[in-house]
Short mmCIF file of C-alpha atoms in Angstrom, two decimals:
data_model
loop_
_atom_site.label_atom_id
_atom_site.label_comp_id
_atom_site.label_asym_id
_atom_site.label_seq_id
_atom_site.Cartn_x
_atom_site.Cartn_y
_atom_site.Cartn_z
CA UNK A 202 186.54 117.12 201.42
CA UNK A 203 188.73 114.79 199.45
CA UNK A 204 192.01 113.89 199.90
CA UNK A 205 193.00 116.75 196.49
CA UNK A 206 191.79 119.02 197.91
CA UNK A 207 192.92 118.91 201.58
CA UNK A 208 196.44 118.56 200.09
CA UNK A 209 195.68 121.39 197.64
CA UNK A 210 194.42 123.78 200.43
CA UNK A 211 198.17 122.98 202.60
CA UNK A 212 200.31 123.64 199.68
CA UNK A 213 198.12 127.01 199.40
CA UNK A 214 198.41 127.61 203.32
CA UNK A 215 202.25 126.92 202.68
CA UNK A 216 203.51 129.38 199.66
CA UNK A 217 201.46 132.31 201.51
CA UNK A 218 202.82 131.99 205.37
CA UNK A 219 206.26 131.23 203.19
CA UNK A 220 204.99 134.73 200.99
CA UNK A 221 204.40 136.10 204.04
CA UNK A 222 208.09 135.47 206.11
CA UNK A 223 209.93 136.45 202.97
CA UNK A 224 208.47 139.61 202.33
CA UNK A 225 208.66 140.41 206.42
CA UNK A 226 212.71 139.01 205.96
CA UNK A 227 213.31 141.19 203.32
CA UNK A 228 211.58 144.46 204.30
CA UNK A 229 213.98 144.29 207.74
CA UNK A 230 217.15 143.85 206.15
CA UNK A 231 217.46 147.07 206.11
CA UNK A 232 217.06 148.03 209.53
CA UNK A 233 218.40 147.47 212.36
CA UNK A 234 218.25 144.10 213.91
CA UNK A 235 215.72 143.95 216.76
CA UNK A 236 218.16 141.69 219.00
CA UNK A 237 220.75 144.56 218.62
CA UNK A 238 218.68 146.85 219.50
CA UNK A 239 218.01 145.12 222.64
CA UNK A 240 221.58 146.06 223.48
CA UNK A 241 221.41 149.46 224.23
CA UNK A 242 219.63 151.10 226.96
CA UNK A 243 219.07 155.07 227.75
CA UNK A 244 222.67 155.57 228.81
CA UNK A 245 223.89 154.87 225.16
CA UNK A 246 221.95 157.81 223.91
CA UNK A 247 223.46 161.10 224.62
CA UNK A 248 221.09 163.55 222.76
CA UNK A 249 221.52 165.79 219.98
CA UNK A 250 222.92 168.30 222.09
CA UNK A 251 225.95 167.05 222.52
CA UNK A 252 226.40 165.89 218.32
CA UNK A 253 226.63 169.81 217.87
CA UNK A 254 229.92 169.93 219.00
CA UNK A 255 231.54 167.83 216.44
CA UNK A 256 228.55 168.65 213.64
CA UNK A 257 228.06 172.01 214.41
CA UNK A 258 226.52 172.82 210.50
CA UNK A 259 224.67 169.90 210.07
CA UNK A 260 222.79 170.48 213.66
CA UNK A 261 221.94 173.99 212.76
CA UNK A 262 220.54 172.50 209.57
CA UNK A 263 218.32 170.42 211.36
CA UNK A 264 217.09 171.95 214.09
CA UNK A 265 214.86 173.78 212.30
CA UNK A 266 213.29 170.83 210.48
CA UNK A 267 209.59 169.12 212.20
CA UNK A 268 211.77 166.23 212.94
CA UNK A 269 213.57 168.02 215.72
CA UNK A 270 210.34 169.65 217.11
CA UNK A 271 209.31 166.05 218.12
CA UNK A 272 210.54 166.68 221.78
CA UNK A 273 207.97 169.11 222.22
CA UNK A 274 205.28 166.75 221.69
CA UNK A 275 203.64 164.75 224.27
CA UNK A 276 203.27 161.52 222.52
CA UNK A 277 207.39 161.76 222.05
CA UNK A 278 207.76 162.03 225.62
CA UNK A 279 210.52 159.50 226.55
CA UNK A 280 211.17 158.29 223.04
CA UNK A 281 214.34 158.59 221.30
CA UNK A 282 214.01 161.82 219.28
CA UNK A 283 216.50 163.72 217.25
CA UNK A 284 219.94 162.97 215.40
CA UNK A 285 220.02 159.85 217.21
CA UNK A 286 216.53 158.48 216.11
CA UNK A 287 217.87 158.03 212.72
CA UNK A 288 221.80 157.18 213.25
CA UNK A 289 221.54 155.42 216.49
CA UNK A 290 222.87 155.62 220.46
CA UNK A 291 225.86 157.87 219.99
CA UNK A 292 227.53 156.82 223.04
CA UNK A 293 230.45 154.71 222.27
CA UNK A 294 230.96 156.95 218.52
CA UNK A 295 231.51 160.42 221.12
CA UNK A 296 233.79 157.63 223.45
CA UNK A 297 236.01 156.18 221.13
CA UNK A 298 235.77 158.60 218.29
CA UNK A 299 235.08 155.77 215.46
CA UNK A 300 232.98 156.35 212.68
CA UNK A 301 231.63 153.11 212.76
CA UNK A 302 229.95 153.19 216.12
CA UNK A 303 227.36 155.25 214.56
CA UNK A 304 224.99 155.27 211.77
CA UNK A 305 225.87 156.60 208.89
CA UNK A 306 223.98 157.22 205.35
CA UNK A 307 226.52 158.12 203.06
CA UNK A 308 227.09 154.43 201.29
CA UNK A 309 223.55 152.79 202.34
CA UNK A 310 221.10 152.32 199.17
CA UNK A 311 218.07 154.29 198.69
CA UNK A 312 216.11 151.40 199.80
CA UNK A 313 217.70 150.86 203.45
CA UNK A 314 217.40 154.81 203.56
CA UNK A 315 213.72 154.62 202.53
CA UNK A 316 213.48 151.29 205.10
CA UNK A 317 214.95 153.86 208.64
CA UNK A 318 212.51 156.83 207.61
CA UNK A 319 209.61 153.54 207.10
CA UNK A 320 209.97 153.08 210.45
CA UNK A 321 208.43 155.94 211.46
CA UNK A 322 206.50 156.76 208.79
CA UNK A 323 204.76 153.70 207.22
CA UNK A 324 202.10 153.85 209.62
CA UNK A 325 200.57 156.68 207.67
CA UNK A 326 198.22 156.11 205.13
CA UNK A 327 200.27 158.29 202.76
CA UNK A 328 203.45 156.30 203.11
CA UNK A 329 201.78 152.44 203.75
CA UNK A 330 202.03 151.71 199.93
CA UNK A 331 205.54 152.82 199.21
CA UNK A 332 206.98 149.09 198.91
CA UNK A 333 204.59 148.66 196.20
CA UNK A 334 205.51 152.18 194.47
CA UNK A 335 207.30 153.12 191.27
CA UNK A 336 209.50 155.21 193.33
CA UNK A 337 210.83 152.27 195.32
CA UNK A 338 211.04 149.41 192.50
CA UNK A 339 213.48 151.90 190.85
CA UNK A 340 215.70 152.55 193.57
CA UNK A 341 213.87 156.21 194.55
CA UNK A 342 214.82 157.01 198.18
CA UNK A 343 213.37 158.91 200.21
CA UNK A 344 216.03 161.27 200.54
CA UNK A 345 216.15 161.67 196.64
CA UNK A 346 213.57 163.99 197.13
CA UNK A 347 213.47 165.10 201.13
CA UNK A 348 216.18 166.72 202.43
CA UNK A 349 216.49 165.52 206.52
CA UNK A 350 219.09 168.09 207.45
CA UNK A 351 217.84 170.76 204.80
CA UNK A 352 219.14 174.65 205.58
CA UNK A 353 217.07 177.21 206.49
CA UNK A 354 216.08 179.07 203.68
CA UNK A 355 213.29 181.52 204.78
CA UNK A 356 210.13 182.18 202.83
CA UNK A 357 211.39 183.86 199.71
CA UNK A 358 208.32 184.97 198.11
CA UNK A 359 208.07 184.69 194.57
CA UNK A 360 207.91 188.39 193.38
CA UNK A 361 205.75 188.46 190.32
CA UNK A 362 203.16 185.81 191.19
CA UNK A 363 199.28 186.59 189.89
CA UNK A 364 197.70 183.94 190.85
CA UNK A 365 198.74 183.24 194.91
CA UNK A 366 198.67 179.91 196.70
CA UNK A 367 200.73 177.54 199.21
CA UNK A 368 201.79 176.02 195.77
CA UNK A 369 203.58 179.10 194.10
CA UNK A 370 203.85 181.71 196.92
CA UNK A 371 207.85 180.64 197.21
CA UNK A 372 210.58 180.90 194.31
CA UNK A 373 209.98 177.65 191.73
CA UNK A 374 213.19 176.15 193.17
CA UNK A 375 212.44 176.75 196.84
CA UNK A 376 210.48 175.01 199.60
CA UNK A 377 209.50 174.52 202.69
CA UNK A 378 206.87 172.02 202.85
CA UNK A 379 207.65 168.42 203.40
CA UNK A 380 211.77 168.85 204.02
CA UNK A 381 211.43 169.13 199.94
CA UNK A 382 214.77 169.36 198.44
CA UNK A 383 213.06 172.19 196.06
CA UNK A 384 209.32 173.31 195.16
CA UNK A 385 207.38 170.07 193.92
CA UNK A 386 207.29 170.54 190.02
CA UNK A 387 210.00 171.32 189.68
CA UNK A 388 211.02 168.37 191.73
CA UNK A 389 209.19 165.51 189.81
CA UNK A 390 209.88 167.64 186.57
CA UNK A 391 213.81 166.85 187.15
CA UNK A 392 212.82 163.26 186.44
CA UNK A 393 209.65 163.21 184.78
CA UNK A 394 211.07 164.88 181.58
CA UNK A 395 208.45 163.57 179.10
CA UNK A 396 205.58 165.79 180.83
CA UNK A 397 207.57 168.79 180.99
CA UNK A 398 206.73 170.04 177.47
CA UNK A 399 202.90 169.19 178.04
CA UNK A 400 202.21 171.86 180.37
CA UNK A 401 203.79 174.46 178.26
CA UNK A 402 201.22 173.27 175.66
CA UNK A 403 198.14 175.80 175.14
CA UNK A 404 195.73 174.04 177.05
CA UNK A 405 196.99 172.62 180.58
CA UNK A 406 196.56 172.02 183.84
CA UNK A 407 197.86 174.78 185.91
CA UNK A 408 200.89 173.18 187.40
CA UNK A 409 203.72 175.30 186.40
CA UNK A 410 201.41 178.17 187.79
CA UNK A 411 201.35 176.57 190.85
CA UNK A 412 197.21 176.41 191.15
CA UNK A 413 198.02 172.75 191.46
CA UNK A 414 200.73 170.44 192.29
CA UNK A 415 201.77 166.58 191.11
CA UNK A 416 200.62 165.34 194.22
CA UNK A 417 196.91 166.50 193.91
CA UNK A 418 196.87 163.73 191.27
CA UNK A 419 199.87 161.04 192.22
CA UNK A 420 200.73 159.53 195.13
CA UNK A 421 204.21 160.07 195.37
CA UNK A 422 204.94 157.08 197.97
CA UNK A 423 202.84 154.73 196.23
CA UNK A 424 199.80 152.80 195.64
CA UNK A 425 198.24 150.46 193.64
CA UNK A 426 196.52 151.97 190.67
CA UNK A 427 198.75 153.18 187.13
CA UNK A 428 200.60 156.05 187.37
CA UNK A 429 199.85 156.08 191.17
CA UNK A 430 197.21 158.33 190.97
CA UNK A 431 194.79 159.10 194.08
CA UNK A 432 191.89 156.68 193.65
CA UNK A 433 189.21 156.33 196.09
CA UNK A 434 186.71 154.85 194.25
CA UNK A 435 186.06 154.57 190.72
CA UNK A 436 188.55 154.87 187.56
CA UNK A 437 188.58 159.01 187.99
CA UNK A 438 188.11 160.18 191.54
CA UNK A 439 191.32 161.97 190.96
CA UNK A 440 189.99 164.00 188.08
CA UNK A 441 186.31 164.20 190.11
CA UNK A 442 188.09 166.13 192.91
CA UNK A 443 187.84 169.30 190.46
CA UNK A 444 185.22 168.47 187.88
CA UNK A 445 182.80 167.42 190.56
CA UNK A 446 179.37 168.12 187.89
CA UNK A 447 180.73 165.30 185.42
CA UNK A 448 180.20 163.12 188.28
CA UNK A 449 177.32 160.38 188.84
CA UNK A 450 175.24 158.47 188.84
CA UNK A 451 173.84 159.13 186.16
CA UNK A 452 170.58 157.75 184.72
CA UNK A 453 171.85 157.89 180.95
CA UNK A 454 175.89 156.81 181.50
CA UNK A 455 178.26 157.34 178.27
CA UNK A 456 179.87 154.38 177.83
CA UNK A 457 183.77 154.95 177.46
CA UNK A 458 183.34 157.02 180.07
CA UNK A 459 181.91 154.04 182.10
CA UNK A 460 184.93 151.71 180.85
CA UNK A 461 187.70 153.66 179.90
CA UNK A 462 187.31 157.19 181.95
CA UNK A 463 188.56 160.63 181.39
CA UNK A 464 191.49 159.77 179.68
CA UNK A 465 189.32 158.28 176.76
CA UNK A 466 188.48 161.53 175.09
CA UNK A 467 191.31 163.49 176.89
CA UNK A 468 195.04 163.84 178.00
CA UNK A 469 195.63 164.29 181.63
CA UNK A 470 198.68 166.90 181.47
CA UNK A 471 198.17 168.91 178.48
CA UNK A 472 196.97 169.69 175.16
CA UNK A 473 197.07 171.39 171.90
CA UNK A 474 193.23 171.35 171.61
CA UNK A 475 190.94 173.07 173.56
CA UNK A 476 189.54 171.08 176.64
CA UNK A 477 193.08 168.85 176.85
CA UNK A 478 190.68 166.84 174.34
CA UNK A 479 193.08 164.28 172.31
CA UNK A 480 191.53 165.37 168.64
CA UNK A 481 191.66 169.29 167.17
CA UNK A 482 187.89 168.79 166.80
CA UNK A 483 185.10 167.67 169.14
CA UNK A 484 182.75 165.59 165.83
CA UNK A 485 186.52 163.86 164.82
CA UNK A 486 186.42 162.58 168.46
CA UNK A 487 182.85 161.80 168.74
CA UNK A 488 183.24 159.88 164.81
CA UNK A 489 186.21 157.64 166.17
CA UNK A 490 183.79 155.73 167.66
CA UNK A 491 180.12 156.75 166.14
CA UNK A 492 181.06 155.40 162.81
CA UNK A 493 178.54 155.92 159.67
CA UNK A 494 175.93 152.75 160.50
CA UNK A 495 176.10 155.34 164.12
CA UNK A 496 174.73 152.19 165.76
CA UNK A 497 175.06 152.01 169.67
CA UNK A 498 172.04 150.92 170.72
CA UNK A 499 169.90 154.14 171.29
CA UNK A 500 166.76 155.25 170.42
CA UNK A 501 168.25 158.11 167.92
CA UNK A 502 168.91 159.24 164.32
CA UNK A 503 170.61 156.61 162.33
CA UNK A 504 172.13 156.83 159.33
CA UNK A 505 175.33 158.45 157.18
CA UNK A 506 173.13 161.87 156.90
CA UNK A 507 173.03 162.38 160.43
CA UNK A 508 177.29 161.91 160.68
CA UNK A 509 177.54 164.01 157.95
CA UNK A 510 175.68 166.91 159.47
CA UNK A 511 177.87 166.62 162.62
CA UNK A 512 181.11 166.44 160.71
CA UNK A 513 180.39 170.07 160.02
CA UNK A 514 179.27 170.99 163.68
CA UNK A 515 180.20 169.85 167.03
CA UNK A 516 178.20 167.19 168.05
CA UNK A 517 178.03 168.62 171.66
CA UNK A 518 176.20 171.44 170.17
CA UNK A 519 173.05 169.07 170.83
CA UNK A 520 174.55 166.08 173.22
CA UNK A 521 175.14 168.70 175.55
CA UNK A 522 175.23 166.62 178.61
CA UNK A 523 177.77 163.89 176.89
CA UNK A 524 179.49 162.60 180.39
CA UNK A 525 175.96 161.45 181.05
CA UNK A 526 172.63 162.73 181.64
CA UNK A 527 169.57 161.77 184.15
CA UNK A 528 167.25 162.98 181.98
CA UNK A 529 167.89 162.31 177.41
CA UNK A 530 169.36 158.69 176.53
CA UNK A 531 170.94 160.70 173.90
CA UNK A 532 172.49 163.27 176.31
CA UNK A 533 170.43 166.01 174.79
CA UNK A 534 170.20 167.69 178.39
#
């Protein structure tokens, strides 16, 4: 190996273990210091217990939450559960009285909010990608949309519900999954304005009905792929999920299907035209790309007779199996 390249290869080595102690350094900031944590020892934490003297409505708020249920679980068994788990030993605070020997939220930023509940949580695959999230780059906290010390509220059924699932069996402003601040929607609908009007459109996915939710598409907390949709593998396992029979392989593969996926011939959210498609007519679609030469490389009809027919028919009326087909290069079945 020359003497370029060996250099080139311990610059490299350099700017990632220097990557590497800056991103560490900065994701701690937030918390608390492991050295001062060091300090304290089981006599500094009194238990939540004793907090509900002093914060009588915010412990009845929370005791009813999954976080305080932790100290029924064996794998919590002599681990710090409860108020002080998030605001710290509460020792000297009950002692001297003072504010500032304890925790508080109220003028932390979303992110060292988001960094405490991390600390628990990141080890999930849900959560691991929330640093690299849309939620976190713009200053979305956790608690912007979970409420830790949320009231009771009871089930309150919805009372004129058709269609009944986990997603629309409460009120539209009500839940009790996740400590969610109110049902999920309606939730990402208080910021995501610009999709509100497309699932009052005629054709829609069934969100507002509350057959589905956000999250069976996004990733709230994250991830790597646009719009943090759930990907597993491939440009459209999200959509696959549901339309499982426009999966492949496939023999005979449409090609923007291939390269650009679903979202090619339709919108996501909602639609004017039948099928979410994103033209009023299936052979305007189809012609966008099929243009009059109706060259793509297959073994078929050629020529401006053949486009003309189909402007007057839908062309799926014979490519019936246009997502792909095992069988017809020309997706007749």
């Amino acid at each position: 190996m020359s003497t370029f390249f060996k250099a080139l290869l311990i610059c490299g080595l350099v700017v990632v273990v220097f990557g590497l102690v800056s991103y560490n350094n900065s994701s701690q900031s937030a918390q608390i210091n492991p050295a001062e944590l060091a300090k304290y020892n089981a006599d500094d934490y009194v238990g939540s217990d004793t907090c509900k003297d002093c914060h009588e409505d915010q412990f009845k708020n929370f005791a009813h939450t999954s976080h305080a249920q932790l100290t029924k679980l064996a794998s919590w068994k002599n681990k710090v559960t409860g108020c002080e788990s998030c605001h710290g030993p509460g020792k000297a605070h009950i002692e001297e009285g003072d504010p500032k020997k304890i925790i508080s939220f109220k003028n932390k930023s979303s992110k060292e909010i988001s960094e405490t509940c991390l600390g628990c949580h990141a080890g999930k695959e849900e959560h691991n990608n929330f640093r690299r999230g849309e939620h976190w780059r713009n200053d979305i906290g956790c608690t912007d949309c979970h409420s830790t010390h949320s009231a009771p509220t009871g089930r309150q059924l919805a009372a004129s519900n058709v269609f009944v699932s986990g997603a629309n069996a409460q009120k539209p402003g009500v839940s009790d999954l996740k400590l969610l601040k109110k049902s999920e929607p309606q939730l990402c609908l208080s910021c995501h304005s610009e999709t509100k009007h497309q699932f009052n459109l005629p054709f829609h996915h069934k969100v507002l009905e509350g057959a589905m939710k956000c999250s069976d598409c996004h990733n709230p907390h994250g991830g790597f792929e646009l719009k943090q949709t759930r990907l597993a593998t491939g440009a459209d396992a999200a959509c696959m999920k549901c339309h499982a029979d426009k999966q492949g392989p496939f023999v005979y593969e449409h090609a923007p299907v291939k390269t650009d996926g679903c979202v090619a011939c339709h919108t996501p959210h909602g639609s004017s035209n039948p099928r979410l498609l994103i033209t009023s007519r299936v052979a305007q679609l189809c012609l966008t790309c099929h243009s009059v030469a109706h060259g793509v490389g297959a073994d078929e009809p050629a020529g401006p007779q053949h486009n003309l027919n189909a402007q007057y028919a839908n062309c799926t009326n014979c490519h019936v199996k246009i997502h792909g087909s095992r069988t017809s290069p020309v997706f007749f079945r």
